[in-house]
XYZ file of C-alpha atoms in Angstrom:
314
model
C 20.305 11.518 -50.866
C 22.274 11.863 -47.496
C 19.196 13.542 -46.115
C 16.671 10.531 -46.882
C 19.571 7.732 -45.740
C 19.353 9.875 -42.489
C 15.558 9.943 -42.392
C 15.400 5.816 -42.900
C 18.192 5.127 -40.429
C 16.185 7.472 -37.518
C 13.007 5.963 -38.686
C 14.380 2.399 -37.945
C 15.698 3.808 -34.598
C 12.462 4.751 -33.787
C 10.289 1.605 -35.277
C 13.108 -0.756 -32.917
C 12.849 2.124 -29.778
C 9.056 1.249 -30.121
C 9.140 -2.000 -30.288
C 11.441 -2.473 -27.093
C 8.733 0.050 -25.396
C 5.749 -2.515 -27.143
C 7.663 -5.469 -25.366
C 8.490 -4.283 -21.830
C 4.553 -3.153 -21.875
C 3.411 -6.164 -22.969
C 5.550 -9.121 -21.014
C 6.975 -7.053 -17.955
C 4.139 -6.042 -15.783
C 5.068 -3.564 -13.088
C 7.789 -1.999 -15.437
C 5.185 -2.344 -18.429
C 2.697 0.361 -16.267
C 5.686 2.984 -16.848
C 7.041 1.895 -20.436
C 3.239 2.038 -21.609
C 3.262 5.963 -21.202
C 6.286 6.099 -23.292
C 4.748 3.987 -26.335
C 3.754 6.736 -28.782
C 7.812 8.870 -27.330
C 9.536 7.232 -30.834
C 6.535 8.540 -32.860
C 6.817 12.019 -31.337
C 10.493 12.328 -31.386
C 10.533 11.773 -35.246
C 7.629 14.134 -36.002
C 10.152 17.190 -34.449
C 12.436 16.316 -36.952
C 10.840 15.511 -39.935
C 7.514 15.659 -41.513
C 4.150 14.794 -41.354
C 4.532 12.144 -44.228
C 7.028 10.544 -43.374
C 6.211 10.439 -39.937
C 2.698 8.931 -41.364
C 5.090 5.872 -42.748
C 7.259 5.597 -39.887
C 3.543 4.936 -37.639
C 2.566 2.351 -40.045
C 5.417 0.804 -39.981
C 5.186 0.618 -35.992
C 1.454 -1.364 -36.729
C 3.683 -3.913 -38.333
C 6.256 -4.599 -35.476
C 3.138 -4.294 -33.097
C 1.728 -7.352 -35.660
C 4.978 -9.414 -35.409
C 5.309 -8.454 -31.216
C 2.113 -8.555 -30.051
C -0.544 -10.058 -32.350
C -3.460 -9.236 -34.402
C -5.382 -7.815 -30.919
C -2.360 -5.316 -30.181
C -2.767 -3.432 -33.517
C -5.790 -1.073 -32.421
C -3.975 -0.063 -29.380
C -0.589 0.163 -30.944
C -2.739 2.554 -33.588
C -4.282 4.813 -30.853
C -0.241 5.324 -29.552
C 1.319 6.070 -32.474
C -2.291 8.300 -33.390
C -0.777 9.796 -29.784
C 2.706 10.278 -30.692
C 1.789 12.005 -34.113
C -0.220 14.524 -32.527
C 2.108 15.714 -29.817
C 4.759 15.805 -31.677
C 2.706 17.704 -34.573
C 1.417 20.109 -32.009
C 5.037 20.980 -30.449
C 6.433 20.892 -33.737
C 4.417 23.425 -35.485
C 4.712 26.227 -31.841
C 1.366 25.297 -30.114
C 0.947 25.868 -26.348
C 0.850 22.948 -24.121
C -2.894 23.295 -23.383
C -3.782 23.169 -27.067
C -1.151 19.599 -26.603
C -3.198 18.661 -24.137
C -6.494 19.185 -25.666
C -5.333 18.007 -28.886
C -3.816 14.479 -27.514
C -7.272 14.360 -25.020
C -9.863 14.675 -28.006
C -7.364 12.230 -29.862
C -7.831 9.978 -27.276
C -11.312 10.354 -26.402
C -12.322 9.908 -30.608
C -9.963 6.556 -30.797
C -11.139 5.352 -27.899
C -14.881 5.328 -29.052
C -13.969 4.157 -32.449
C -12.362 1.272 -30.319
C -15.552 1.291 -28.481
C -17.993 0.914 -31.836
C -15.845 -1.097 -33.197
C -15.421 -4.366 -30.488
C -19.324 -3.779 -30.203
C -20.189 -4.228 -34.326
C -17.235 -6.998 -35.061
C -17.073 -8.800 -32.117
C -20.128 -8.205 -30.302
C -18.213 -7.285 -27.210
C -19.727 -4.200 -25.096
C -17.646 -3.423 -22.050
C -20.222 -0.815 -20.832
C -22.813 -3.904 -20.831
C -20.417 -5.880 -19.324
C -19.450 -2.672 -16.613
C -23.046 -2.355 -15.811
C -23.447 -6.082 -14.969
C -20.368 -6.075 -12.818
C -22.324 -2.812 -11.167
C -25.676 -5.534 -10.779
C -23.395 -7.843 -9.440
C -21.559 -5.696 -7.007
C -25.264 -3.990 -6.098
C -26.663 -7.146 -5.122
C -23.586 -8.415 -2.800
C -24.192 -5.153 -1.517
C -27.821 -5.577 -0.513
C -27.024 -9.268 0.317
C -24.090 -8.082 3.210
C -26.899 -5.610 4.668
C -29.437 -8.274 5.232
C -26.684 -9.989 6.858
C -26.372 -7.499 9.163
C -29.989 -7.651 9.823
C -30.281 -4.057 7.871
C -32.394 -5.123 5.101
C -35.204 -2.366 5.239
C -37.032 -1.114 1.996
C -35.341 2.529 2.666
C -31.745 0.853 2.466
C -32.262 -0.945 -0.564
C -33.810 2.230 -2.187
C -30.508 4.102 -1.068
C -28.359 0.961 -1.983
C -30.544 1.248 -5.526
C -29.873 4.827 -6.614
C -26.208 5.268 -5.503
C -25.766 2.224 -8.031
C -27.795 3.935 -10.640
C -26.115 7.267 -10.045
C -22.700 5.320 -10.502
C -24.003 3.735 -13.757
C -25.681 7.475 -15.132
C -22.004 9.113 -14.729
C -20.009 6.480 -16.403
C -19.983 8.695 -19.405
C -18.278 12.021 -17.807
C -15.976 9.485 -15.773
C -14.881 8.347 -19.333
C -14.170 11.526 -20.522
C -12.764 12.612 -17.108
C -10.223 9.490 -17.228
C -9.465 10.052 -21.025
C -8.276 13.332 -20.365
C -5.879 12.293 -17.304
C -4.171 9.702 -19.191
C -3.494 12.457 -21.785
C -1.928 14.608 -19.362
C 0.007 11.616 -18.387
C 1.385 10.634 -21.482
C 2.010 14.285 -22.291
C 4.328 15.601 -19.223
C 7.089 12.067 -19.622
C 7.163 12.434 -23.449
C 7.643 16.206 -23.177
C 10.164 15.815 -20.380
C 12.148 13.356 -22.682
C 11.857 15.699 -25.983
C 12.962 18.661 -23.844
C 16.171 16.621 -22.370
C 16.864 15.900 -25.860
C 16.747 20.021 -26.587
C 14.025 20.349 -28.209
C 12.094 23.449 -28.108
C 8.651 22.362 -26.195
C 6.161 24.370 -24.261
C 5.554 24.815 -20.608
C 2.394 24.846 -18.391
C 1.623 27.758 -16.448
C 2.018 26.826 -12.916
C -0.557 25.021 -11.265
C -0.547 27.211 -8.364
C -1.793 29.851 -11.174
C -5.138 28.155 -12.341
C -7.839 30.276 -12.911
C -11.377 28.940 -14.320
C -13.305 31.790 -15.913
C -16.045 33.481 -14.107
C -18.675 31.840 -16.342
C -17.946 28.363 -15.041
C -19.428 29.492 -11.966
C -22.204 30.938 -13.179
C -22.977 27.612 -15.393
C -22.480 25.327 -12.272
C -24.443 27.198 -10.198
C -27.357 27.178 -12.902
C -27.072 24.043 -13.474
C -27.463 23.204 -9.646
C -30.226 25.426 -9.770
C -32.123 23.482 -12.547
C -31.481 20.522 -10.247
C -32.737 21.620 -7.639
C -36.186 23.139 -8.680
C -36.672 20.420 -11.761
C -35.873 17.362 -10.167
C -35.594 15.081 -13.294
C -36.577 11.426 -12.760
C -33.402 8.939 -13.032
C -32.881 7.069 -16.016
C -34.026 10.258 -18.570
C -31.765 11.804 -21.141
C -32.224 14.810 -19.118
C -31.005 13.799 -15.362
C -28.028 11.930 -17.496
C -27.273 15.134 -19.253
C -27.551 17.034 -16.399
C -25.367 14.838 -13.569
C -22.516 14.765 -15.856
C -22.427 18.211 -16.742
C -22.000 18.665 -12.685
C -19.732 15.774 -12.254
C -17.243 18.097 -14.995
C -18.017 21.040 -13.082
C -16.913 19.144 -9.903
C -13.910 18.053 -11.041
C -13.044 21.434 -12.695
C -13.585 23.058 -9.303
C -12.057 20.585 -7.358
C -8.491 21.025 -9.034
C -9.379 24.977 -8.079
C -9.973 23.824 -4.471
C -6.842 22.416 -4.667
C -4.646 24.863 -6.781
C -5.841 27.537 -4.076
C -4.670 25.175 -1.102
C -0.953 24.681 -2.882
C -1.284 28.183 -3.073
C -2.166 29.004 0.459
C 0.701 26.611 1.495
C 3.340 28.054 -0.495
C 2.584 31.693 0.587
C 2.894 30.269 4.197
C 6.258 29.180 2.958
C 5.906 25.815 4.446
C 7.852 22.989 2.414
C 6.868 21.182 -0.346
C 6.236 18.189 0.766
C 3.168 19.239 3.216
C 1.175 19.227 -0.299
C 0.908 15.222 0.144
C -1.360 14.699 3.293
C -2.747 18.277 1.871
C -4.221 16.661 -1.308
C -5.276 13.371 0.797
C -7.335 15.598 3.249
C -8.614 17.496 0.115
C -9.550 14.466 -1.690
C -11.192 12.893 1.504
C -13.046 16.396 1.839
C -13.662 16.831 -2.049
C -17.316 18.628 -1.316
C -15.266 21.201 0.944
C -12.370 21.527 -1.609
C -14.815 21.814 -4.659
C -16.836 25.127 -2.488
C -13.645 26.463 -2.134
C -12.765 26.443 -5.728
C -15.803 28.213 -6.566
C -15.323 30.916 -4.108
C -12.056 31.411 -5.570
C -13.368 32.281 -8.583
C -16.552 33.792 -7.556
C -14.751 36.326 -4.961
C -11.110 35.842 -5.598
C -9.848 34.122 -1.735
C -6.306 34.303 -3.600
C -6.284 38.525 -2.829
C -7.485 38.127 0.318
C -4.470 35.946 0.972
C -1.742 38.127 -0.346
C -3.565 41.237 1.895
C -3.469 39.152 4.715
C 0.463 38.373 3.981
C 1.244 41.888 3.170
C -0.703 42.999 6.177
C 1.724 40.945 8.506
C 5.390 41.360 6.702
């Protein structure tokens, strides 16, 4: 009996912790961009103590202060959190590694989201890719219409003009993914940080400085560049979008190599921490350079070279 008065009383600590989070999102703008990656933190913290079903309640019953707070409209999102919440806290509760969080909270993510998705386009006929690709026609044309201005308008510029846009609109589906899995990894690392403070046993990532894609992904990228290369598919075919973002993934993937072995690089030249900023800006601004050297740090290991060279000189 004392056990369930206990379980109620933190539930309604949670439900109200929720709802303050649900309120500074929704009415206090700048503040509401960091209180919105703490949304599904109540959900979490009461899945480490208790279990899944009456975490299951203590969710719904977050649906209903989201009703009362926000509206009918803020009940989809306020699902997706808690649907967050649940599964980190699920994941650190029953001793998985924070990678297996990570996936676990990005797939979570990415299946809401397109159930989201399917469902504003079948009940109220609202398709923000349509309405992404028209901003893209919109955007294309002012484009076009500034380099007449300029007295560029040539057939060979509006061809360029023409397939950067379509290349842009052919990749929105690995940028999806891409973004899906960045906000996980942002709503992961200030919910864990909390749970942690509050002693609770949670995992730890490996250091970044330590990433290390397997072999294969080189061999994969470079096949698929390959493919591109001799094949050539025409733009617009299932093919060429199948195939651009595969290599937009691959890019990314290499390009947090790139940059993992520049961190690295830095820190073995024992130069302080804070050189990493401009470091990532350059790397950013010279993504094609950062992404080669993430494959050759996988393909022929650069990281060795770098501790013989250090040996070699202390």
């Amino acid at each position: 009996m004392q056990d369930q008065t206990r379980r109620i009383t933190y539930g309604a600590m949670m439900v109200a912790l929720f709802a303050i989070l649900l309120a500074f999102t929704l009415y206090v703008p700048l503040l509401g961009m960091l209180t919105l990656l703490l949304i599904p933190l109540p959900v979490t913290l009461y899945r480490l103590r208790y279990d899944r079903l009456s975490t299951s309640l203590v969710a719904a019953c977050t649906w209903l202060i989201t009703l009362l707070i926000g509206g009918l409209l803020s009940i989809p999102s306020a699902i997706v959190l808690s649907m967050v919440g649940f599964v980190i806290g699920d994941a650190v509760r029953t001793g998985k590694s924070k990678l297996y969080v990570f996936m676990a909270t990005g797939v979570t993510l990415l299946l809401s989201l397109s159930a989201l998705y399917l469902g504003s386009v079948w009940f109220f006929k609202i398709n923000p890719i349509d309405q992404l690709l028209q901003q893209f026609e919109t955007i294309q044309k002012e484009a076009l219409s500034i380099l007449s201005g300029m007295g560029n308008s040539t057939k060979e510029v509006e061809r360029m003009v023409a397939e950067a846009f379509s290349y842009y609109q052919t990749i929105i589906p690995s940028l999806f993914i891409l973004s899906v899995f960045i906000t996980a990894y942002f709503f992961i690392m200030p919910i864990m940080a909390v749970a942690a403070r509050l002693r609770f046993e949670v995992p730890k990532f490996a250091s970044f400085l330590t990433m290390r894609l397997p072999f294969a992904t080189v061999v994969v990228y470079l096949a698929l560049l390959m493919i591109s290369i001799l094949s050539q598919p025409e733009q617009g075919t299932t093919f060429y979008l199948m195939e651009a973002n595969a290599i937009l993934i691959f890019r990314f993937l290499f390009f947090l190599q790139g940059l993992a072995l520049i961190y690295y690089a830095l820190q073995k030249m024992k130069l302080p921490v804070i050189v990493n900023v401009p470091a990532t800006l350059l790397a950013m601004f010279l993504s094609p350079f950062t992404v080669m050297l993430g494959v050759l740090d996988i393909a022929i290991n650069i990281r060795a070279w770098i501790d013989q060279d250090r040996e070699g000189r202390s």
